[in-house]
Structures are given as C-alpha cells and as structure tokens.
Coordinates of C-alpha atoms (C1' of nucleotides) in Angstrom, one line a residue:
Chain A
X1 CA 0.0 0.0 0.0
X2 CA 0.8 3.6 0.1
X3 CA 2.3 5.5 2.5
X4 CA 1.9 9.3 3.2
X5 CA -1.9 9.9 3.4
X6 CA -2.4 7.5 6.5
X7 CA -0.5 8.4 10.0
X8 CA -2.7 7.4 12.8
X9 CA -1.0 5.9 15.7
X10 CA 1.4 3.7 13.4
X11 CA 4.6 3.3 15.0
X12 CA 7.0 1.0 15.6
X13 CA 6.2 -2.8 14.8
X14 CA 8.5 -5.3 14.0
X15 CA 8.4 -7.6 11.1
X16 CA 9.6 -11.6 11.9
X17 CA 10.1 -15.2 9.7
X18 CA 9.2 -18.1 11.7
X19 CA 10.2 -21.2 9.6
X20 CA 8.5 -24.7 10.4
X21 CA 11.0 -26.8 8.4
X22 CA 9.5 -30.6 8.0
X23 CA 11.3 -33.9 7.0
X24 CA 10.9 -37.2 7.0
X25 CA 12.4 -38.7 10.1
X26 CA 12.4 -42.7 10.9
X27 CA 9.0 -43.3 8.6
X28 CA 7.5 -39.9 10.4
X29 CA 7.2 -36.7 9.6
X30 CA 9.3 -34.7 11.4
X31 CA 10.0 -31.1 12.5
X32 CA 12.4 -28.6 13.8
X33 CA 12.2 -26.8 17.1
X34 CA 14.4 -24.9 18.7
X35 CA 15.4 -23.9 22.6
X36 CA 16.6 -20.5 22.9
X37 CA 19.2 -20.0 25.6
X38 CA 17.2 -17.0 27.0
X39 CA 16.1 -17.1 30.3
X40 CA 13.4 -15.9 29.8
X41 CA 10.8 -18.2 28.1
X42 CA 10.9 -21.4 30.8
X43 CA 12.5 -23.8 28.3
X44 CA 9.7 -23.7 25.8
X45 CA 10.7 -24.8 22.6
X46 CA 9.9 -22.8 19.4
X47 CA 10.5 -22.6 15.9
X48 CA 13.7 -20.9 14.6
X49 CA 13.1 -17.1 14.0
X50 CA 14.3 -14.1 13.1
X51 CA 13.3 -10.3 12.5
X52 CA 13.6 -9.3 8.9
X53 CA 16.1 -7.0 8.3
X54 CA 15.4 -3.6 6.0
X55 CA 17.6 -4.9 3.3
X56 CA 16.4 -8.4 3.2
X57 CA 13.5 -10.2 1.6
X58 CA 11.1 -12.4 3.5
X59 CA 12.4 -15.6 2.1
X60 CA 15.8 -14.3 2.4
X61 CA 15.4 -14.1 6.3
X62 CA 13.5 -17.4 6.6
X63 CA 16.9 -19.2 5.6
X64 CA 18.9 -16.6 7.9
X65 CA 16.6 -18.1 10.5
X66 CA 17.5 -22.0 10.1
X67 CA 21.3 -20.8 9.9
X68 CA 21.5 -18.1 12.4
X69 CA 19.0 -20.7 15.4
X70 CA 20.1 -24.2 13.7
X71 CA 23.2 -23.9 12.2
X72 CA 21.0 -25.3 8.9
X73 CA 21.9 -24.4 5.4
X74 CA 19.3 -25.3 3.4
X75 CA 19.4 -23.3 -0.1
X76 CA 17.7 -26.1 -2.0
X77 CA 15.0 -26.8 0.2
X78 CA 11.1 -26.3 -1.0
X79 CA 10.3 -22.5 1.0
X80 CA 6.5 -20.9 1.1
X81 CA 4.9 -18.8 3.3
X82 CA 2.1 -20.2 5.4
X83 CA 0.3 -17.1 7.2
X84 CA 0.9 -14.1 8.3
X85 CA 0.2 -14.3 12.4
X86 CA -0.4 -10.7 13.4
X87 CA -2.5 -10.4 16.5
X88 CA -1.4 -7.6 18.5
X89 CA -0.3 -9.4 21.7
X90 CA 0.9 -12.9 20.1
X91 CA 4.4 -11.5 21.4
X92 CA 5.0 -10.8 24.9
X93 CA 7.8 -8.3 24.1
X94 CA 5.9 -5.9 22.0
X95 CA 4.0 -5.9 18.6
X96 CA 5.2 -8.3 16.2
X97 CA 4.2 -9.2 12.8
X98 CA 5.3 -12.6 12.1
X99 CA 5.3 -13.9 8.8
X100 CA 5.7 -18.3 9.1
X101 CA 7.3 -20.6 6.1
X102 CA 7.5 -24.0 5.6
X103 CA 10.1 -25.4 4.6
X104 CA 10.6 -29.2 3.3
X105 CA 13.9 -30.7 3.5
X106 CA 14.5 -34.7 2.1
X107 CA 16.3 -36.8 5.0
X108 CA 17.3 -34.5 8.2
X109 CA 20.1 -32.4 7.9
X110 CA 22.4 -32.7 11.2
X111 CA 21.1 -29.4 13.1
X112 CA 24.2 -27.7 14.6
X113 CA 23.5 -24.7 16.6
X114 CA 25.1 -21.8 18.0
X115 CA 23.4 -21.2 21.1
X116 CA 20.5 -23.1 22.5
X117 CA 19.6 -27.0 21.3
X118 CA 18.1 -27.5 18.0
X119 CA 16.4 -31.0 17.1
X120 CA 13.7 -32.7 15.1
X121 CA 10.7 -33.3 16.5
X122 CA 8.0 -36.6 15.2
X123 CA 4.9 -34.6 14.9
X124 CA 3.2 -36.7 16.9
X125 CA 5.3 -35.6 20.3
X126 CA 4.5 -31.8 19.7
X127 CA 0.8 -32.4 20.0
X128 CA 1.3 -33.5 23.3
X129 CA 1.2 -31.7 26.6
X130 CA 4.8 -32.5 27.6
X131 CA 6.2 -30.4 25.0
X132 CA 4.8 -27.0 25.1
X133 CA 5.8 -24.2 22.5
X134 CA 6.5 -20.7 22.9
X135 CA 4.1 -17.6 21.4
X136 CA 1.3 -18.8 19.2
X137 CA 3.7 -21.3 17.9
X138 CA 1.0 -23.9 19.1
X139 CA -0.9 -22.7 16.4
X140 CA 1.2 -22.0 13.6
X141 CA 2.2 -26.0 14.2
X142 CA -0.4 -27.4 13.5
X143 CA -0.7 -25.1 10.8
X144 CA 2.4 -25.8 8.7
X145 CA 1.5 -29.8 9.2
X146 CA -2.3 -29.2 7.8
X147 CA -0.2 -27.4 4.8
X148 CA 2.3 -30.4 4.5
X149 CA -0.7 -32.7 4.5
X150 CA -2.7 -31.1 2.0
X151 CA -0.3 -29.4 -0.3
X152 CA 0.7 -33.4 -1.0
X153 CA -2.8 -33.6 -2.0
X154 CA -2.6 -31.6 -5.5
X155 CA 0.7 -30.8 -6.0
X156 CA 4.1 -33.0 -6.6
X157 CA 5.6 -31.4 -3.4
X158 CA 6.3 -34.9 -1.9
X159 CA 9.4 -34.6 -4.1
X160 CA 10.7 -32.4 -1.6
X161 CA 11.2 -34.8 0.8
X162 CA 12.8 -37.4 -1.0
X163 CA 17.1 -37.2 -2.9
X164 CA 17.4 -37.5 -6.6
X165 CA 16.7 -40.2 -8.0
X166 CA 14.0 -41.7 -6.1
X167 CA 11.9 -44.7 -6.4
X168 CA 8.0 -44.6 -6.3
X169 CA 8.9 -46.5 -3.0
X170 CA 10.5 -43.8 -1.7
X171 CA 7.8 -41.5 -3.2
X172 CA 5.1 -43.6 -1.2
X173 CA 6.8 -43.6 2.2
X174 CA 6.9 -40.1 1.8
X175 CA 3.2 -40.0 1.4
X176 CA 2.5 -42.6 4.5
X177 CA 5.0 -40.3 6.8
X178 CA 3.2 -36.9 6.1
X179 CA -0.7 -38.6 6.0
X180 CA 0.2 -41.1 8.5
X181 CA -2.0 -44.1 6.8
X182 CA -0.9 -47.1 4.3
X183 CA -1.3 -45.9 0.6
X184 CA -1.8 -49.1 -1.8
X185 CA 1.6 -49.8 -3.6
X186 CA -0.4 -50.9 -6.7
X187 CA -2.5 -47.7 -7.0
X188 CA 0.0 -45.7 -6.0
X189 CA 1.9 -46.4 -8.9
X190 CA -0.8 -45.7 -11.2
X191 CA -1.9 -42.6 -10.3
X192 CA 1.6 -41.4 -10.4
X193 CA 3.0 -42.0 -13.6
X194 CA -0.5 -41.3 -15.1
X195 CA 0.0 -37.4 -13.6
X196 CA 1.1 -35.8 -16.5
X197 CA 4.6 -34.7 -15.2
X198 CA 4.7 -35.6 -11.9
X199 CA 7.4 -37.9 -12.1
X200 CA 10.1 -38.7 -14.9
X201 CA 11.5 -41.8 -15.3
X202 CA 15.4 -42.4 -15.8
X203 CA 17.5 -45.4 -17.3
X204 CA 18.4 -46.5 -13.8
X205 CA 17.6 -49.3 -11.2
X206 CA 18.0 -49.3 -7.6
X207 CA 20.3 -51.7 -5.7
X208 CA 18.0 -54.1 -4.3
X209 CA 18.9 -54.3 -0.2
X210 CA 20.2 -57.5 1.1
X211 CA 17.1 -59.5 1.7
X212 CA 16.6 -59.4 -2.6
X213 CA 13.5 -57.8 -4.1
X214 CA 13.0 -56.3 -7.7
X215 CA 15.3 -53.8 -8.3
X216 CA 13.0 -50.7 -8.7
X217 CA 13.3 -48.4 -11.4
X218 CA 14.4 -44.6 -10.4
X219 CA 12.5 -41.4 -11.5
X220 CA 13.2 -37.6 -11.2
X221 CA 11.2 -34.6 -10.2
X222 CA 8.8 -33.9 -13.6
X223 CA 7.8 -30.2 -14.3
X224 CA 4.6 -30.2 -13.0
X225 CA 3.2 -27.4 -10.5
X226 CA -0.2 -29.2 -9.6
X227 CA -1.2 -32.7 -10.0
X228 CA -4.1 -33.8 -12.4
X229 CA -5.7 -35.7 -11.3
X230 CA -5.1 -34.9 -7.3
X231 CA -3.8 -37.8 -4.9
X232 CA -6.6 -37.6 -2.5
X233 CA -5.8 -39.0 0.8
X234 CA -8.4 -41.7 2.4
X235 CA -11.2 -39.7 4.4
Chain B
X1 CA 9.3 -14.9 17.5
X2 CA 11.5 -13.3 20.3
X3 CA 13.3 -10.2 20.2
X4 CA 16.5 -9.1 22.6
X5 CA 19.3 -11.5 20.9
X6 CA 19.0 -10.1 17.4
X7 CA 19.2 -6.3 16.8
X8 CA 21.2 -6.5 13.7
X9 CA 20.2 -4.2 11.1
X10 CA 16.5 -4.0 12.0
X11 CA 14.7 -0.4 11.7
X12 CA 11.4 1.2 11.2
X13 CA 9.6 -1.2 9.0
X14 CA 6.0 -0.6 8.8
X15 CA 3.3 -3.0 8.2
X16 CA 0.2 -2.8 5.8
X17 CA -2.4 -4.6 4.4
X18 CA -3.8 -4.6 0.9
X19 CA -7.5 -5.8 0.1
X20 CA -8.9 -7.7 -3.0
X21 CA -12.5 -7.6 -2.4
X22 CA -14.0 -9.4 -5.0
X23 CA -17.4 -9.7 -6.2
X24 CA -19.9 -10.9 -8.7
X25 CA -21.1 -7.7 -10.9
X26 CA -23.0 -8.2 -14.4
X27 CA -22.0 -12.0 -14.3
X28 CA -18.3 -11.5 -14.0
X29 CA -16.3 -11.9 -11.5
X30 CA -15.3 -7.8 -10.6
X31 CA -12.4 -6.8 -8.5
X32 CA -12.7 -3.2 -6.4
X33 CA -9.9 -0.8 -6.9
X34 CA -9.2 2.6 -5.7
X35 CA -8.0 5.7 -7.5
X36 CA -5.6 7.8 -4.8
X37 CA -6.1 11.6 -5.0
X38 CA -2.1 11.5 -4.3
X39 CA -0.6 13.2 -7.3
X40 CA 2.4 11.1 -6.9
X41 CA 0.6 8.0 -8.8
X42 CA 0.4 9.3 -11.6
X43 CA -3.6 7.9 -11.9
X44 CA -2.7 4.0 -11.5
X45 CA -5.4 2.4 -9.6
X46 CA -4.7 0.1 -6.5
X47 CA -5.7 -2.5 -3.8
X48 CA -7.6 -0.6 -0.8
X49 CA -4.4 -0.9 1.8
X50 CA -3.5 0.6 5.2
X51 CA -1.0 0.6 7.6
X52 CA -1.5 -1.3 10.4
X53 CA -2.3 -0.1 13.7
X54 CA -0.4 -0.8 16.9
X55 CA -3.4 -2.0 18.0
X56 CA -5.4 -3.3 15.4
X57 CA -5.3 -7.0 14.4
X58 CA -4.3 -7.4 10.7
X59 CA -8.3 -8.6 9.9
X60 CA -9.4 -5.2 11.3
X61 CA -6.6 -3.3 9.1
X62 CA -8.3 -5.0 6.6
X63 CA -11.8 -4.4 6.8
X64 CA -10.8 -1.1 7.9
X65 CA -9.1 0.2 4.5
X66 CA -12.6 -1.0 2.9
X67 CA -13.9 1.3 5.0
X68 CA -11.8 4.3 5.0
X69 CA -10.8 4.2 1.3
X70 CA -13.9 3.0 -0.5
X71 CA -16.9 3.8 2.2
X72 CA -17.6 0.1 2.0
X73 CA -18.5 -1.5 5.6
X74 CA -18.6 -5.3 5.0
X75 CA -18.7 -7.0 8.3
X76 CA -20.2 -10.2 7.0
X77 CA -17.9 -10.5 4.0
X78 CA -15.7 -13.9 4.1
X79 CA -12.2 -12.4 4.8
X80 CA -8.8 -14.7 4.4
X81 CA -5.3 -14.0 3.8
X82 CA -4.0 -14.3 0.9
X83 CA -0.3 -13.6 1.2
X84 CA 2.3 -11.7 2.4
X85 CA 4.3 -9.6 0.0
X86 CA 7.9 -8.4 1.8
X87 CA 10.2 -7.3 -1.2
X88 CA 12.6 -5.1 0.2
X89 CA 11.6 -2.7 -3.2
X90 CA 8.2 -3.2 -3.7
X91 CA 7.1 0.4 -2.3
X92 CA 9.1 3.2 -3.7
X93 CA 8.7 5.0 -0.2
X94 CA 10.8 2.4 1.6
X95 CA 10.4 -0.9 3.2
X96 CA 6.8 -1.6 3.7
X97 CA 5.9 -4.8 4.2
X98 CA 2.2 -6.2 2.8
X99 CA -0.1 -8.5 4.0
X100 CA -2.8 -8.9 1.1
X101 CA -6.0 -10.2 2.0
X102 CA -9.2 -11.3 -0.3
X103 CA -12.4 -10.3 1.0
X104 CA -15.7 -11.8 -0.9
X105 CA -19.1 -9.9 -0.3
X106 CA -22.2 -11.2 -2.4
X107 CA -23.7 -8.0 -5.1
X108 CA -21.3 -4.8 -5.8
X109 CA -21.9 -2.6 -2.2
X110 CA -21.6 0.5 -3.9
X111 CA -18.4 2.4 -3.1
X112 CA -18.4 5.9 -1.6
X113 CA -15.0 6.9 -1.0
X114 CA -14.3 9.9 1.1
X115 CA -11.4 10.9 -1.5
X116 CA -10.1 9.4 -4.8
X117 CA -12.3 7.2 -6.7
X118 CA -13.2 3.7 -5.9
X119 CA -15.2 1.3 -8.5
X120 CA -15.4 -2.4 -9.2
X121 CA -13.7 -3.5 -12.4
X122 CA -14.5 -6.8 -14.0
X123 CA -11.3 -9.2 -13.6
X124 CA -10.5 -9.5 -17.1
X125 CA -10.5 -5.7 -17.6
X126 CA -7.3 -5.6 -15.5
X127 CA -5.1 -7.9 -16.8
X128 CA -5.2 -5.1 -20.2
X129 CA -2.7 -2.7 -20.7
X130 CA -4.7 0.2 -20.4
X131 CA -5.3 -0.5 -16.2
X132 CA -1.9 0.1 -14.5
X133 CA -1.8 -0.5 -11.0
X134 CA 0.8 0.7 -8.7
X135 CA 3.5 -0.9 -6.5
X136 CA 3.2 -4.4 -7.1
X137 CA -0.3 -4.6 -7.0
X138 CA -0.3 -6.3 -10.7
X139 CA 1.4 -9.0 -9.2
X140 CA -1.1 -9.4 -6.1
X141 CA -4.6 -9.0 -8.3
X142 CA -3.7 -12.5 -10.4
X143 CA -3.0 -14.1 -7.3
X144 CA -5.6 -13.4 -5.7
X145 CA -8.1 -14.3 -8.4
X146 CA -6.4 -17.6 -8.8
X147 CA -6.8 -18.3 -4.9
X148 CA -10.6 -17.4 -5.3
X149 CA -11.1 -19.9 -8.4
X150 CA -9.1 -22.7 -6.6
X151 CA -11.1 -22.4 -3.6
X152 CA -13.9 -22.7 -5.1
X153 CA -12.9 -26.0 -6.0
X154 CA -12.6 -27.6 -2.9
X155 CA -14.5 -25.6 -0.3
X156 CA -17.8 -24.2 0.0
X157 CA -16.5 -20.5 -0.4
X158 CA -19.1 -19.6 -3.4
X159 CA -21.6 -19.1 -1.2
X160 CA -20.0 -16.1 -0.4
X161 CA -20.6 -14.8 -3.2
X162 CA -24.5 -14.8 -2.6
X163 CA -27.5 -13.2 -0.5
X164 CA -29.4 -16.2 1.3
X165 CA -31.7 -18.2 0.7
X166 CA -30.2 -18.5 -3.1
X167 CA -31.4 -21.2 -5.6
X168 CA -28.9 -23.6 -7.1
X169 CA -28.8 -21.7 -9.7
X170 CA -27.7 -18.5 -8.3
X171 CA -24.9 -20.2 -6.9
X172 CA -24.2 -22.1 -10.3
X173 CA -23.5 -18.5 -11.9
X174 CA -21.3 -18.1 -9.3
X175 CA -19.1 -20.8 -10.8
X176 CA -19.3 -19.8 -13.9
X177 CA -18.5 -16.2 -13.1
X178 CA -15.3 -17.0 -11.5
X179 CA -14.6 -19.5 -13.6
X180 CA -15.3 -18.1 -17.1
X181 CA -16.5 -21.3 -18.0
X182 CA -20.5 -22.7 -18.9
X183 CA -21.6 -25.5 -15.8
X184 CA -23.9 -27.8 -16.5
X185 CA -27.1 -27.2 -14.4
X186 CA -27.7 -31.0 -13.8
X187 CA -24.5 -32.1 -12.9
X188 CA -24.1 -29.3 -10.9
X189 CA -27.1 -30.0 -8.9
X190 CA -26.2 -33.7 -8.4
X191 CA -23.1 -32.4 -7.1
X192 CA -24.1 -29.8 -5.1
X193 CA -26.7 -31.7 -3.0
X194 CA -24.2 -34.7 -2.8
X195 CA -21.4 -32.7 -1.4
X196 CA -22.1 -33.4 2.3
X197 CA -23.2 -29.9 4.3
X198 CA -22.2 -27.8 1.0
X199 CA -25.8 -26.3 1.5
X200 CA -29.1 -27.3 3.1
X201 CA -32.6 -27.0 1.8
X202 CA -34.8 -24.5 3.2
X203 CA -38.6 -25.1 2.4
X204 CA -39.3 -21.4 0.6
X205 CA -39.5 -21.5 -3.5
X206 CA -38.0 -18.4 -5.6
X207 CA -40.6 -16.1 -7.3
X208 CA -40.0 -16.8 -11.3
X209 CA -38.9 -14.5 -13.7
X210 CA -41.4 -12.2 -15.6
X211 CA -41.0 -14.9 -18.2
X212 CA -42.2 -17.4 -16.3
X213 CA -40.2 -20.7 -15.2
X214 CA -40.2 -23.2 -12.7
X215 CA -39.4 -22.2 -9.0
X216 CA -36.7 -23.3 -7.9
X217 CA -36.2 -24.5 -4.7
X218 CA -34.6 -22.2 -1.9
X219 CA -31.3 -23.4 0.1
X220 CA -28.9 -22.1 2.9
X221 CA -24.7 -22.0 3.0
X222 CA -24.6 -25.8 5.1
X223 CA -21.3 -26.1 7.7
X224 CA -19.1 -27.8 5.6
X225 CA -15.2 -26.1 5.4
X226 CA -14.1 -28.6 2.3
X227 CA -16.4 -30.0 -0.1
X228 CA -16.3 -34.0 -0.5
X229 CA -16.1 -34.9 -3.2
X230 CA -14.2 -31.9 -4.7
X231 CA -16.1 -29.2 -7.4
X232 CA -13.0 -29.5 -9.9
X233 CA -13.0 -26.7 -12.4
X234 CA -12.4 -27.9 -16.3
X235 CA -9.3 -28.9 -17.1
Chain C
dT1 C1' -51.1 -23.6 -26.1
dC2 C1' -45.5 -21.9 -26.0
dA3 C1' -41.4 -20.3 -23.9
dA4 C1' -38.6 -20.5 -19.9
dT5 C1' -36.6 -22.3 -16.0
dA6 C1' -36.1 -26.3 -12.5
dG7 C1' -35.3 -30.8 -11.7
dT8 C1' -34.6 -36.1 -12.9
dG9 C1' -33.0 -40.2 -15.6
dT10 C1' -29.7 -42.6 -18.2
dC11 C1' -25.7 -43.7 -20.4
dT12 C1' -20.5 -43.4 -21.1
dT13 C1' -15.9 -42.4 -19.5
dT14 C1' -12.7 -41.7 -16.0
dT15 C1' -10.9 -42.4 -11.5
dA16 C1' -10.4 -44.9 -7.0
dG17 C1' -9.7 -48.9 -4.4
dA18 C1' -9.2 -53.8 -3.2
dC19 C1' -6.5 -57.5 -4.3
dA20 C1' -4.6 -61.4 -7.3
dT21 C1' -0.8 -62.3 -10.3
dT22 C1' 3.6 -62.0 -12.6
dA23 C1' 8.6 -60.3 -12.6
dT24 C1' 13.2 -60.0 -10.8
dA25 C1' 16.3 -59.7 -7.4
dT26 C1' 19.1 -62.2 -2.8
dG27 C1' 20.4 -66.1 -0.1
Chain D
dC1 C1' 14.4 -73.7 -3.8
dA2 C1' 12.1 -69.7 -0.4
dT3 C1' 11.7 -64.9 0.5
dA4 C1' 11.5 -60.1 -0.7
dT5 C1' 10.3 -56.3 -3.3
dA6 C1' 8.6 -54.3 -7.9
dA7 C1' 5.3 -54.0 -11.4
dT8 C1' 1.0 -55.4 -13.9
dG9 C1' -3.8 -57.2 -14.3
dT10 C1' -8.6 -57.4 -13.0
dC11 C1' -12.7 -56.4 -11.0
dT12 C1' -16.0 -53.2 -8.6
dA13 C1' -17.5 -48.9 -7.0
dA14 C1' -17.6 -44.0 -7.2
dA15 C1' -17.6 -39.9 -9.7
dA16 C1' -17.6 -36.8 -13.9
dG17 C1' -19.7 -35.4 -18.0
dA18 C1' -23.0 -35.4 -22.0
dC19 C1' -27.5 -35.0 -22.9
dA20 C1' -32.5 -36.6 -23.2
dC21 C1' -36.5 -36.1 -20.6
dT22 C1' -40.2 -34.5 -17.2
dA23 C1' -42.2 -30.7 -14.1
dT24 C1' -44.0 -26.2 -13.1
dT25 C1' -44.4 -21.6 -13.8
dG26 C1' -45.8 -16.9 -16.8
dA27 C1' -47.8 -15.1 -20.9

DNA sequence: TCAATAGTGTCTTTTAGACATTATATG
DNA sequence: CATATAATGTCTAAAAGACACTATTGA
C-alpha cells in the first residue's frame, strides 16, 4: 500500500520469519524446534526465528533463520509462506508481525546450533502436553502440518522430501510419513505415472537391499506445478 | 518470534495490508480498486491498503481500508489472507511490508469513498494494458483471483458470493462467473446436493422471472469447510 | 397452447480402491 | 528352492460429464 496519506497511531512494529522446516524422520514426519538459551521463556521450545532486516527479503530471512538458530543451510530446500500471524499481543515483548514458512527438506540435515539446542521433532510428540511451545507457535504448528498434509494432496511437493533419483517407494513412504496411513503400492503407482509430469522416469535401477527384491526403477522430479488428477488422501 | 538476541540491522519497518475484495457484478467476476487523489501516482489504480495499527489485528486493518478508502463497511464479507508480500523494493517510499488479503461480499456494495475514486472492475479488464496499478499490485490481483477460483474447488467459499436463501442456480452462476467457464445445471445439482453440508434446503421457492419458469427451490450455506467430493474446475 | 426455467434419468468415460498375479532380485 | 520387493492385471464402485426427458411456472 501507500504510505503518506495515512499516520494514525502507526509506529514502531516489527516484522519476523518463523520457519516450520519438516522432513521425513524414521517413517514420520518430522519437525524442527528450537530452545533459545534465553532465560526468559521457561524452556519452551519454538520454531527458529528471526526479524527481517530492511535490506532483506522475506524468504531471504527465513533461511537466515535456520542458519543463524540451527546452524542449517538449506538453499535447495522447498520454501513458502504459510500465514501471516499478526495479533497484536501474540508477542510478549511488544507488537510483532510474524510472517511463518514451511520449509521441506529430504532426510534430516544434522542441526548444529550456536546457542541453545536444536532437534527434530516426530509430529506426533509436539501435540502433546509434555512439550509446550513458545508464542502462538502452538498454532502455527499445527498449521504448517495441515499445509504439508494437503499441499501433498494436489501438488508434486512430496518430491521435496525425497534425494534424486528416487523410487515410487521412496515417493510412497513419503506419502505414509506426512498422511500417516498405508497408501496401496499398486494404486500408487498408477496414479503417479499417469499425472502428467509428476514424475520422470530415468535409465536406472536401484540396488535391491540384502534380503533381494525387484530392483525398482528410479525417477526424477517432472515439471509439474499441480497434479491432475489430485492424490486424495483416504477420508 | 522473540526479540532481545537479534538487533542487527533492524529499523522502522511498517506493516500494511492490501485488500482484493472481489465480487460478482454483471455475471463476472469484478475486482474493487481505488484511485488515490495522491498526485504522486500518476492515476494507476490500487488494492484498498493501510498501515497497520499498533493496536489493530491485521483482519481489522483489513476491513478497515474498505472502509476508509472506498466507504464500503462489510462485516459479514468472508475475509482470508492471501499472502504476504515483503520485497525489500516493492514500495518506492521504503520498506513496507504487505499482508494482502481477499475479502468476498455477495452484489457490488456501492463504493463511496471519502477521497479518490473507488469502482469495481470486471477481472478481465485488468489484466489489459490500459489499467496500471501501482506498487506491485499487478502481481497481487492474479494471485488473488487464482486463490478465489481454486477455492472454489474444494470448499464451499461460493456461497460467499450470494444473498441467502439462493437457488442452485444462483450459486451455479457463481461458478461460472469466476470460472469463465458454462456449468452444466444438472450435474451441478447432483453435485451440489451430494457434497455433504455444502448447502441445506430451506422449504421457501424463488418467485419466477417475468417470463415465467419453474421455482426453484430455496437453500442455505450448510457447515461444511471442504467439499467432499471436490467441485473441480475444467481442465 | 408456447417459452422459460427447474429438476430427474440414463448412459459413457474416468478415477479410485481392493486385491490377485507376474517379474526380478538375494540367499 | 524360499523370500522379498517391484510391477502389472482385473474387478468393482464411485464420480464426472454429456444430454434426453419430465415438471412447473408466466404469458
């Protein structure tokens, strides 16, 4: 918007990334939380974040966040914003606007921070009462999970999670961690290749592991943006 | 997030909000914009935005640059966030950072703007060459039309766009406004009354046209958030 | 009556889901 | 050979879409 016209009582309010960065953990969908080393907050986890500086973009600062808290660079990582949590007293130190990402990562990288203690999280164990978060973080949570969840739904973003090249395998565990439910191998596989561009297929097999099996063949990321038709999950 | 550890290079940053209230006007899908009296602009058109208030929660921001720069009070109107845009460019008189919402109200209210012009245009009007909008506003309006199509898809957000009671086929020219595409009325019906709590059945009948007609039977928005199974748009 | 709009029936195609069968690897 | 995993085939049910048909109004 504009500027000039409109002074009122605008004054200072700071701007903030909060990044809910999600993997696949151990056949679970996993996320990062850190402990600041303040005093402050009573040992409340929270996820990594930062205030935007004036000469940095949003997205910019949501990667500053996961290095700066978790010692996480992530440049290739899938990054979009979630919401915009705004409520004037969500922060205890004053009015912040915080603007929250999610951020999908394949396998976890090894979380090496600073100051504080930075770990992954099951999903599971943040719903439950002995693990509270900090600020409205118990809301933005459940949020960026919902997102996971249903962004899996209509577009290829389960690619995210899994190395290049992958099999449809790999592809379907991905599904089963973020859903949490069994997905038919059989009509998994068709609904896959038969989304235009959802996966591409390459020359080359996997290595079967040592108890034999098929060896699987291995596909790459295709170009597509949304997936027709959708991969509904059971309701 | 928190505050003390970082200071860094964080200043006066101010937060806004930009609204896309959208609407159906003529059978198209029409999109208000406001004409500053600024002389800096030279005439481009914009979202209604504000800066945000101390005070103020980002939804009353919202509702209160419909107010304040197009004399439209919509209280009732389905509000949601649509993104957050935080280029450290994207306003010329410095960093302001946007949260853009859409707002959808059912008929055009008519706009009364203390200053400036306000008017609804229909969407396909802007995307022309001969609308400019200013800041990045040309980048905001797509997206927000696209959100409103796509969630009319998969959740029962066009009844938003009408007055109840409303017939089915009120709400079938909703589609088809926002859309751009001809629905058929039978399998739009089937649809509609199978999609569980998309709408409920009052026992009232609408008044026919002077050219006579069947009445058609009366309905109310039902509790569903997501429709099952989905409204997919053509492909 | 006719024109106009609402609502139902029916048929075909597509997609989803359950589950049996075949293919190719290891030991 | 048995076991494990990958890939295909088959059948049924659900949903989408085209379109004919019936129902109820005004003129």
């Amino acid at each position: 918007m504009s500027s000039s016209a409109d002074a009122g009582r605008v004054s200072a309010c700071a701007v903030a990334v909060d990044v809910a960065l999600l993997t696949i953990r151990d056949g679970a969908l996993a996320i990062l939380l850190v402990e600041p080393d303040t005093p402050d907050l009573s040992g409340r986890w929270s996820l990594p974040g930062r205030r935007v500086r004036d000469d940095e973009s949003l997205d910019d600062a949501a990667h500053r966040a996961l290095l700066e808290l978790a010692g996480i660079a992530a440049p290739g990582a899938h990054l979009e914003q979630l919401r915009t949590y705004g409520e004037p007293n969500r922060d205890p130190h004053g009015r912040v606007v915080s603007v929250a990402y999610i951020a999908l990562t394949p396998h976890p990288p090894e979380p090496r921070p600073p100051a504080g203690r930075a770990r992954f999280f099951a999903v599971e164990e943040v719903g439950g009462r002995e693990l509270a978060l900090a600020y409205d973080h118990e809301r933005i949570v459940p949020d960026a999970i919902e997102r996971a969840r249903s962004k899996l739904e209509y577009t290829p973003l389960a690619t995210a999670f899994v190395d290049e090249p992958f099999t449809l395998a790999d592809l379907r565990h991905v599904y089963e961690a973020v859903w949490g439910v069994e997905v038919d191998a059989a009509n998994f596989r068709r609904k896959v290749v038969s989304a235009e561009d959802f996966v591409v297929e390459t020359a080359g097999l996997s290595t079967p592991g040592p108890g034999g099996g098929r060896p699987a063949k291995l596909y790459r990321r295709g170009t597509a943006t949304t997936l027709h038709p959708a991969m509904l999950r059971p309701r």
